[in-house]
mmCIF file of C-alpha atoms in Angstrom:
data_model
loop_
_atom_site.group_PDB
_atom_site.id
_atom_site.type_symbol
_atom_site.label_atom_id
_atom_site.label_comp_id
_atom_site.label_asym_id
_atom_site.label_seq_id
_atom_site.Cartn_x
_atom_site.Cartn_y
_atom_site.Cartn_z
ATOM 1 C CA UNK G 1 77.528 92.081 83.586
ATOM 2 C CA UNK G 2 78.992 90.464 81.249
ATOM 3 C CA UNK G 3 75.981 89.877 79.346
ATOM 4 C CA UNK G 4 72.255 89.715 80.062
ATOM 5 C CA UNK G 5 70.139 86.862 80.419
ATOM 6 C CA UNK G 6 66.083 87.892 78.879
ATOM 7 C CA UNK G 7 62.780 86.218 79.222
ATOM 8 C CA UNK G 8 62.273 86.411 75.477
ATOM 9 C CA UNK G 9 63.518 89.038 72.886
ATOM 10 C CA UNK G 10 62.053 92.381 73.422
ATOM 11 C CA UNK G 11 61.659 95.682 74.844
ATOM 12 C CA UNK G 12 63.130 95.294 78.276
ATOM 13 C CA UNK G 13 60.052 97.073 81.018
ATOM 14 C CA UNK G 14 61.361 98.917 84.371
ATOM 15 C CA UNK G 15 61.863 96.679 86.668
ATOM 16 C CA UNK G 16 64.658 94.771 83.866
ATOM 17 C CA UNK G 17 65.910 98.842 83.787
ATOM 18 C CA UNK G 18 66.413 98.882 86.731
ATOM 19 C CA UNK G 19 68.094 95.806 87.569
ATOM 20 C CA UNK G 20 70.979 96.984 84.919
ATOM 21 C CA UNK G 21 71.128 100.322 87.365
ATOM 22 C CA UNK G 22 71.742 98.355 89.781
ATOM 23 C CA UNK G 23 75.219 96.131 88.276
ATOM 24 C CA UNK G 24 76.806 99.376 86.750
ATOM 25 C CA UNK G 25 75.741 99.133 83.286
ATOM 26 C CA UNK G 26 73.628 102.536 83.314
ATOM 27 C CA UNK G 27 75.243 104.321 85.206
ATOM 28 C CA UNK G 28 75.135 109.020 86.001
ATOM 29 C CA UNK G 29 76.946 112.084 87.516
ATOM 30 C CA UNK G 30 73.932 113.101 90.164
ATOM 31 C CA UNK G 31 71.289 110.185 91.446
ATOM 32 C CA UNK G 32 69.157 108.742 88.982
ATOM 33 C CA UNK G 33 65.615 111.074 89.804
ATOM 34 C CA UNK G 34 62.914 108.924 91.142
ATOM 35 C CA UNK G 35 60.925 109.123 88.151
ATOM 36 C CA UNK G 36 63.547 108.922 85.531
ATOM 37 C CA UNK G 37 62.018 105.032 85.057
ATOM 38 C CA UNK G 38 59.886 104.646 82.564
ATOM 39 C CA UNK G 39 57.145 101.411 82.327
ATOM 40 C CA UNK G 40 59.971 100.731 78.560
ATOM 41 C CA UNK G 41 61.503 103.701 78.774
ATOM 42 C CA UNK G 42 64.637 105.147 80.518
ATOM 43 C CA UNK G 43 64.149 108.552 80.179
ATOM 44 C CA UNK G 44 67.929 110.752 79.925
ATOM 45 C CA UNK G 45 68.944 114.058 81.700
ATOM 46 C CA UNK G 46 71.493 117.627 80.131
ATOM 47 C CA UNK G 47 74.782 117.581 82.112
ATOM 48 C CA UNK G 48 76.184 121.501 81.478
ATOM 49 C CA UNK G 49 78.590 120.482 78.943
ATOM 50 C CA UNK G 50 76.796 122.057 75.608
ATOM 51 C CA UNK G 51 78.509 123.014 73.163
ATOM 52 C CA UNK G 52 77.006 125.164 69.937
ATOM 53 C CA UNK G 53 78.277 123.629 66.553
ATOM 54 C CA UNK G 54 78.319 124.252 63.069
ATOM 55 C CA UNK G 55 77.075 121.177 61.685
ATOM 56 C CA UNK G 56 76.153 118.258 62.330
ATOM 57 C CA UNK G 57 77.670 114.936 62.603
ATOM 58 C CA UNK G 58 78.765 111.287 62.851
ATOM 59 C CA UNK G 59 81.756 110.574 64.599
ATOM 60 C CA UNK G 60 82.376 107.488 62.347
ATOM 61 C CA UNK G 61 85.481 105.556 64.318
ATOM 62 C CA UNK G 62 86.330 108.662 66.409
ATOM 63 C CA UNK G 63 85.012 109.742 69.402
ATOM 64 C CA UNK G 64 82.079 112.593 70.183
ATOM 65 C CA UNK G 65 84.188 115.536 71.151
ATOM 66 C CA UNK G 66 86.855 114.633 68.796
ATOM 67 C CA UNK G 67 84.430 115.238 66.354
ATOM 68 C CA UNK G 68 83.358 118.638 67.998
ATOM 69 C CA UNK G 69 86.691 120.007 67.928
ATOM 70 C CA UNK G 70 86.522 120.621 64.355
ATOM 71 C CA UNK G 71 82.783 121.383 64.315
ATOM 72 C CA UNK G 72 81.822 123.213 67.044
ATOM 73 C CA UNK G 73 82.177 127.822 67.436
ATOM 74 C CA UNK G 74 81.922 127.622 70.762
ATOM 75 C CA UNK G 75 81.351 125.906 74.571
ATOM 76 C CA UNK G 76 78.207 126.378 76.756
ATOM 77 C CA UNK G 77 78.098 126.409 80.202
ATOM 78 C CA UNK G 78 74.899 124.900 80.984
ATOM 79 C CA UNK G 79 74.133 126.376 84.648
ATOM 80 C CA UNK G 80 70.711 126.075 87.546
ATOM 81 C CA UNK G 81 70.025 129.298 85.760
ATOM 82 C CA UNK G 82 68.992 127.938 82.745
ATOM 83 C CA UNK G 83 70.796 128.911 79.277
ATOM 84 C CA UNK G 84 68.468 129.491 75.491
ATOM 85 C CA UNK G 85 69.518 127.346 72.617
ATOM 86 C CA UNK G 86 68.300 129.440 69.912
ATOM 87 C CA UNK G 87 66.212 127.632 67.007
ATOM 88 C CA UNK G 88 67.809 127.917 63.752
ATOM 89 C CA UNK G 89 71.230 126.659 65.548
ATOM 90 C CA UNK G 90 72.781 122.953 65.684
ATOM 91 C CA UNK G 91 73.744 121.887 70.005
ATOM 92 C CA UNK G 92 75.621 118.743 70.664
ATOM 93 C CA UNK G 93 75.180 117.941 74.569
ATOM 94 C CA UNK G 94 77.054 116.107 76.861
ATOM 95 C CA UNK G 95 74.445 113.492 78.732
ATOM 96 C CA UNK G 96 74.389 112.361 82.278
ATOM 97 C CA UNK G 97 74.739 108.943 81.792
ATOM 98 C CA UNK G 98 76.518 106.438 81.231
ATOM 99 C CA UNK G 99 76.638 102.926 79.749
ATOM 100 C CA UNK G 100 78.128 99.843 80.144
ATOM 101 C CA UNK G 101 75.668 97.794 77.970
ATOM 102 C CA UNK G 102 76.250 93.734 78.161
ATOM 103 C CA UNK G 103 76.118 91.429 75.383
ATOM 104 C CA UNK G 104 72.928 90.787 74.136
ATOM 105 C CA UNK G 105 71.487 94.021 74.642
ATOM 106 C CA UNK G 106 70.779 96.952 72.752
ATOM 107 C CA UNK G 107 69.384 100.299 72.658
ATOM 108 C CA UNK G 108 67.018 102.801 70.752
ATOM 109 C CA UNK G 109 67.228 106.806 71.442
ATOM 110 C CA UNK G 110 64.139 108.961 70.988
ATOM 111 C CA UNK G 111 62.529 112.484 70.927
ATOM 112 C CA UNK G 112 60.007 112.150 73.639
ATOM 113 C CA UNK G 113 56.372 113.149 73.520
ATOM 114 C CA UNK G 114 56.988 117.261 75.663
ATOM 115 C CA UNK G 115 60.254 117.010 72.892
ATOM 116 C CA UNK G 116 58.196 116.850 69.575
ATOM 117 C CA UNK G 117 55.487 118.635 70.604
ATOM 118 C CA UNK G 118 57.605 121.639 70.658
ATOM 119 C CA UNK G 119 59.217 121.176 67.230
ATOM 120 C CA UNK G 120 63.092 120.675 68.334
ATOM 121 C CA UNK G 121 64.913 118.100 67.330
ATOM 122 C CA UNK G 122 66.863 115.705 68.950
ATOM 123 C CA UNK G 123 69.097 112.409 68.003
ATOM 124 C CA UNK G 124 71.864 110.876 70.381
ATOM 125 C CA UNK G 125 75.073 110.168 69.044
ATOM 126 C CA UNK G 126 77.729 108.027 70.788
ATOM 127 C CA UNK G 127 81.635 107.328 70.444
ATOM 128 C CA UNK G 128 81.871 105.576 66.992
ATOM 129 C CA UNK G 129 78.109 105.277 65.685
ATOM 130 C CA UNK G 130 77.729 104.983 62.870
ATOM 131 C CA UNK G 131 74.404 105.976 62.278
ATOM 132 C CA UNK G 132 72.075 108.368 64.637
ATOM 133 C CA UNK G 133 69.520 107.054 68.387
ATOM 134 C CA UNK G 134 71.341 103.195 67.945
ATOM 135 C CA UNK G 135 73.651 102.446 71.146
ATOM 136 C CA UNK G 136 75.504 98.978 69.415
ATOM 137 C CA UNK G 137 76.140 95.617 71.711
ATOM 138 C CA UNK G 138 78.732 96.101 74.113
ATOM 139 C CA UNK G 139 79.014 99.526 74.093
ATOM 140 C CA UNK G 140 81.214 101.604 76.814
ATOM 141 C CA UNK G 141 80.907 105.248 77.189
ATOM 142 C CA UNK G 142 79.164 108.904 77.356
ATOM 143 C CA UNK G 143 76.160 109.880 75.979
ATOM 144 C CA UNK G 144 76.293 112.802 74.065
ATOM 145 C CA UNK G 145 72.280 114.457 72.443
ATOM 146 C CA UNK G 146 71.795 116.640 69.618
ATOM 147 C CA UNK G 147 69.791 119.595 69.688
ATOM 148 C CA UNK G 148 67.596 121.437 66.837
ATOM 149 C CA UNK G 149 65.043 123.806 68.105
ATOM 150 C CA UNK G 150 63.579 124.442 64.874
ATOM 151 C CA UNK G 151 60.356 126.905 65.910
ATOM 152 C CA UNK G 152 60.877 127.796 69.401
ATOM 153 C CA UNK G 153 63.912 129.460 71.293
ATOM 154 C CA UNK G 154 64.935 126.784 74.634
ATOM 155 C CA UNK G 155 65.658 127.647 78.216
ATOM 156 C CA UNK G 156 67.542 124.000 79.632
ATOM 157 C CA UNK G 157 68.846 123.699 82.615
ATOM 158 C CA UNK G 158 70.663 120.294 83.838
ATOM 159 C CA UNK G 159 69.064 117.784 84.002
ATOM 160 C CA UNK G 160 66.559 118.674 81.725
ATOM 161 C CA UNK G 161 65.499 115.724 79.961
ATOM 162 C CA UNK G 162 64.788 116.054 75.929
ATOM 163 C CA UNK G 163 64.578 112.103 75.118
ATOM 164 C CA UNK G 164 64.418 108.487 76.592
ATOM 165 C CA UNK G 165 65.811 105.660 75.910
ATOM 166 C CA UNK G 166 64.959 101.863 75.122
ATOM 167 C CA UNK G 167 66.413 98.694 75.953
ATOM 168 C CA UNK G 168 66.075 95.482 73.291
ATOM 169 C CA UNK G 169 67.411 92.156 74.313
ATOM 170 C CA UNK G 170 67.645 90.032 71.377
ATOM 171 C CA UNK G 171 65.915 90.455 67.887
ATOM 172 C CA UNK G 172 62.508 91.083 68.981
ATOM 173 C CA UNK G 173 60.047 90.579 65.941
ATOM 174 C CA UNK G 174 57.282 93.383 64.262
ATOM 175 C CA UNK G 175 54.354 92.273 66.437
ATOM 176 C CA UNK G 176 51.931 94.093 64.510
ATOM 177 C CA UNK G 177 52.006 97.554 61.759
ATOM 178 C CA UNK G 178 49.009 100.500 61.916
ATOM 179 C CA UNK G 179 47.926 102.687 59.658
ATOM 180 C CA UNK G 180 47.330 105.818 61.499
ATOM 181 C CA UNK G 181 44.979 108.652 59.470
ATOM 182 C CA UNK G 182 45.031 112.512 60.438
ATOM 183 C CA UNK G 183 41.656 113.199 61.947
ATOM 184 C CA UNK G 184 40.622 117.121 59.833
ATOM 185 C CA UNK G 185 36.605 117.108 61.455
ATOM 186 C CA UNK G 186 37.551 116.543 65.255
ATOM 187 C CA UNK G 187 35.496 119.038 66.190
ATOM 188 C CA UNK G 188 35.660 123.945 65.998
ATOM 189 C CA UNK G 189 39.846 122.831 66.814
ATOM 190 C CA UNK G 190 41.385 120.457 64.448
ATOM 191 C CA UNK G 191 45.350 121.425 65.256
ATOM 192 C CA UNK G 192 47.527 124.401 66.091
ATOM 193 C CA UNK G 193 50.093 126.049 63.506
ATOM 194 C CA UNK G 194 53.094 127.036 65.787
ATOM 195 C CA UNK G 195 54.406 130.796 65.741
ATOM 196 C CA UNK G 196 57.420 131.770 64.459
ATOM 197 C CA UNK G 197 57.994 135.153 65.923
ATOM 198 C CA UNK G 198 57.207 133.127 69.659
ATOM 199 C CA UNK G 199 59.170 133.659 73.062
ATOM 200 C CA UNK G 200 61.398 131.439 74.413
ATOM 201 C CA UNK G 201 59.593 127.823 75.783
ATOM 202 C CA UNK G 202 60.827 126.934 78.831
ATOM 203 C CA UNK G 203 61.495 123.445 78.866
ATOM 204 C CA UNK G 204 61.420 122.778 82.487
ATOM 205 C CA UNK G 205 58.396 125.440 83.684
ATOM 206 C CA UNK G 206 55.179 122.159 82.833
ATOM 207 C CA UNK G 207 51.379 124.591 82.940
ATOM 208 C CA UNK G 208 53.543 128.036 82.815
ATOM 209 C CA UNK G 209 53.349 129.195 79.380
ATOM 210 C CA UNK G 210 49.735 130.637 77.246
ATOM 211 C CA UNK G 211 49.740 129.006 73.666
ATOM 212 C CA UNK G 212 48.915 132.154 72.605
ATOM 213 C CA UNK G 213 51.729 133.060 72.399
ATOM 214 C CA UNK G 214 52.969 130.208 70.425
ATOM 215 C CA UNK G 215 50.091 128.595 67.881
ATOM 216 C CA UNK G 216 47.586 129.227 65.832
ATOM 217 C CA UNK G 217 44.687 127.327 66.559
ATOM 218 C CA UNK G 218 43.401 125.411 63.069
ATOM 219 C CA UNK G 219 39.139 126.010 62.394
ATOM 220 C CA UNK G 220 38.654 123.733 58.915
ATOM 221 C CA UNK G 221 35.110 123.254 57.154
ATOM 222 C CA UNK G 222 36.388 120.921 54.079
ATOM 223 C CA UNK G 223 38.229 118.063 56.213
ATOM 224 C CA UNK G 224 41.512 119.412 53.863
ATOM 225 C CA UNK G 225 44.520 121.414 55.329
ATOM 226 C CA UNK G 226 47.546 123.090 53.255
ATOM 227 C CA UNK G 227 50.318 122.122 54.478
ATOM 228 C CA UNK G 228 52.769 125.337 53.631
ATOM 229 C CA UNK G 229 57.230 124.599 53.482
ATOM 230 C CA UNK G 230 58.984 125.307 56.811
ATOM 231 C CA UNK G 231 56.078 125.839 59.083
ATOM 232 C CA UNK G 232 55.226 123.086 61.994
ATOM 233 C CA UNK G 233 51.541 121.500 63.079
ATOM 234 C CA UNK G 234 50.278 120.174 65.891
ATOM 235 C CA UNK G 235 47.190 117.348 64.868
ATOM 236 C CA UNK G 236 45.331 114.399 66.050
ATOM 237 C CA UNK G 237 45.389 110.970 64.117
ATOM 238 C CA UNK G 238 41.805 110.111 63.018
ATOM 239 C CA UNK G 239 41.387 106.292 65.587
ATOM 240 C CA UNK G 240 42.715 106.111 69.078
ATOM 241 C CA UNK G 241 45.645 104.335 69.638
ATOM 242 C CA UNK G 242 46.354 101.607 72.109
ATOM 243 C CA UNK G 243 48.941 99.532 72.904
ATOM 244 C CA UNK G 244 49.395 96.461 75.284
ATOM 245 C CA UNK G 245 50.162 96.323 78.768
ATOM 246 C CA UNK G 246 52.270 93.450 77.207
ATOM 247 C CA UNK G 247 53.979 95.267 73.504
ATOM 248 C CA UNK G 248 55.304 98.676 73.361
ATOM 249 C CA UNK G 249 55.031 100.754 70.348
ATOM 250 C CA UNK G 250 56.880 103.073 67.137
ATOM 251 C CA UNK G 251 55.647 105.266 65.572
ATOM 252 C CA UNK G 252 58.076 106.079 62.428
ATOM 253 C CA UNK G 253 58.404 109.085 61.014
ATOM 254 C CA UNK G 254 56.885 109.309 57.482
ATOM 255 C CA UNK G 255 58.156 108.035 54.015
ATOM 256 C CA UNK G 256 58.228 109.578 50.631
ATOM 257 C CA UNK G 257 55.489 106.607 49.499
ATOM 258 C CA UNK G 258 52.206 108.503 51.363
ATOM 259 C CA UNK G 259 53.613 111.805 52.010
ATOM 260 C CA UNK G 260 56.939 114.688 51.220
ATOM 261 C CA UNK G 261 56.654 115.598 55.019
ATOM 262 C CA UNK G 262 57.908 114.447 58.792
ATOM 263 C CA UNK G 263 55.397 113.339 61.347
ATOM 264 C CA UNK G 264 56.033 112.679 64.882
ATOM 265 C CA UNK G 265 59.147 113.314 66.402
ATOM 266 C CA UNK G 266 58.712 111.663 68.848
ATOM 267 C CA UNK G 267 57.670 108.234 68.571
ATOM 268 C CA UNK G 268 57.932 105.711 71.521
ATOM 269 C CA UNK G 269 54.869 104.968 72.867
ATOM 270 C CA UNK G 270 54.869 103.097 76.948
ATOM 271 C CA UNK G 271 52.495 99.895 77.332
ATOM 272 C CA UNK G 272 49.851 101.014 78.566
ATOM 273 C CA UNK G 273 48.909 104.335 76.485
ATOM 274 C CA UNK G 274 45.314 104.332 75.983
ATOM 275 C CA UNK G 275 44.654 101.346 78.205
ATOM 276 C CA UNK G 276 43.070 103.587 81.058
ATOM 277 C CA UNK G 277 40.599 101.232 82.148
ATOM 278 C CA UNK G 278 38.754 104.292 84.464
ATOM 279 C CA UNK G 279 38.597 106.954 81.850
ATOM 280 C CA UNK G 280 38.064 104.551 79.201
ATOM 281 C CA UNK G 281 40.135 102.915 76.927
ATOM 282 C CA UNK G 282 41.751 104.856 73.810
ATOM 283 C CA UNK G 283 43.987 107.646 73.547
ATOM 284 C CA UNK G 284 44.746 109.916 70.923
ATOM 285 C CA UNK G 285 48.018 110.335 68.534
ATOM 286 C CA UNK G 286 49.398 113.537 68.690
ATOM 287 C CA UNK G 287 51.329 114.267 65.632
ATOM 288 C CA UNK G 288 53.263 116.882 65.415
ATOM 289 C CA UNK G 289 53.631 117.263 61.843
ATOM 290 C CA UNK G 290 56.205 119.561 59.565
ATOM 291 C CA UNK G 291 56.144 119.413 55.535
ATOM 292 C CA UNK G 292 59.050 119.266 53.331
ATOM 293 C CA UNK G 293 60.298 121.151 50.121
ATOM 294 C CA UNK G 294 57.343 121.680 48.790
ATOM 295 C CA UNK G 295 53.213 123.047 49.821
ATOM 296 C CA UNK G 296 51.202 119.750 50.144
ATOM 297 C CA UNK G 297 46.971 117.931 50.844
ATOM 298 C CA UNK G 298 46.236 116.664 53.305
ATOM 299 C CA UNK G 299 42.577 115.692 53.802
ATOM 300 C CA UNK G 300 40.904 113.654 57.357
ATOM 301 C CA UNK G 301 41.370 110.394 57.015
ATOM 302 C CA UNK G 302 44.649 110.668 54.490
ATOM 303 C CA UNK G 303 47.475 107.996 56.039
ATOM 304 C CA UNK G 304 50.235 109.380 57.530
ATOM 305 C CA UNK G 305 52.303 107.202 59.792
ATOM 306 C CA UNK G 306 52.997 104.107 60.752
ATOM 307 C CA UNK G 307 53.027 102.899 64.272
ATOM 308 C CA UNK G 308 54.721 99.227 65.169
ATOM 309 C CA UNK G 309 54.422 97.274 67.953
ATOM 310 C CA UNK G 310 57.261 95.523 69.424
ATOM 311 C CA UNK G 311 57.037 92.235 72.493
ATOM 312 C CA UNK G 312 58.356 93.264 75.532
ATOM 313 C CA UNK G 313 60.474 90.527 77.905
ATOM 314 C CA UNK G 314 57.408 90.609 80.345
ATOM 315 C CA UNK G 315 55.108 93.141 81.950
ATOM 316 C CA UNK G 316 56.495 96.034 83.320
ATOM 317 C CA UNK G 317 55.884 96.079 87.420
ATOM 318 C CA UNK G 318 54.687 99.127 86.300
ATOM 319 C CA UNK G 319 52.190 100.786 83.319
ATOM 320 C CA UNK G 320 52.027 104.235 80.900
ATOM 321 C CA UNK G 321 49.598 106.783 83.470
ATOM 322 C CA UNK G 322 49.738 104.488 86.485
ATOM 323 C CA UNK G 323 51.661 107.652 88.580
ATOM 324 C CA UNK G 324 49.713 110.686 86.883
ATOM 325 C CA UNK G 325 50.443 111.051 83.061
ATOM 326 C CA UNK G 326 50.027 114.365 80.851
ATOM 327 C CA UNK G 327 49.784 112.728 77.594
ATOM 328 C CA UNK G 328 47.242 109.984 79.140
ATOM 329 C CA UNK G 329 43.604 109.978 77.674
ATOM 330 C CA UNK G 330 44.454 113.036 75.626
ATOM 331 C CA UNK G 331 42.456 114.171 71.981
ATOM 332 C CA UNK G 332 43.757 117.416 70.373
ATOM 333 C CA UNK G 333 47.101 118.693 72.733
ATOM 334 C CA UNK G 334 50.056 120.916 72.834
ATOM 335 C CA UNK G 335 52.635 119.252 75.115
ATOM 336 C CA UNK G 336 52.922 120.108 78.443
ATOM 337 C CA UNK G 337 54.165 122.613 79.256
ATOM 338 C CA UNK G 338 51.141 124.921 77.540
ATOM 339 C CA UNK G 339 48.419 125.164 79.692
ATOM 340 C CA UNK G 340 44.793 123.879 77.860
ATOM 341 C CA UNK G 341 43.414 126.310 75.138
#
């Protein structure tokens, strides 16, 4: 497949991703999982090969593994029994998937929602890549991921999915940009703060952790929250989020104009999110918040992020939540690894 023809500029839906897989533009060390292709993205999986490194880096004009040799502390084999990646450390992991992008396509990666909600910072790397998370048109090579757990140490295995890939044809327009406010009056519990000295989160163990061992609930009276430097918070948006069936959206990291903190590591919203007709439209956007060097006082309804909508090239063959989802119709919700509060 030397070039890719799309009906219009936009993000590729599930059926187009499956076409690319069938044509060999996306390959893998092992067979693809049956649920790996999402409505408008592809989940990426860890391989068994990783390195503990002393610093993050961009490869520039070199291959990723050549740069790893400059900063590696030791190699790690990720086994089926699982390997713990320690908080406060930086790792590079080779992914199972490999790309051979045809002309006319670029790609962009982002952490999965469950990854961001346990404060694991991940970024995609490609050979000769000039920036994190972006894959250039025509890229032919392996994929790697930088993994930096921030609040909790994590247990991973080959096949663990921490990030996802979107593929774009042409230069799709930005259809709409919406401001996202924070909800600090939503009920008895308005958020959660990560505990500093918690145990290990097994990222393949769904509903397998007691949230009280990892999180401190936040109850407020005045609709304000003081963010402490170095702490990690789970909050909810003040308004519901709905993604039309022929669009997708990305919640962009915060910029200094609205506050010295970062919101939402995991920024992709698939078509159909918040549009479940059987249960009523609308789902809260969960906000993963970490402040920088100074304390910051949040007020109810304060704008904390931007949601940018883009078109799909065509309606996807399936929508978010059709075959079940942990986050459709969500309110304030921890990641799927934790039992209900």
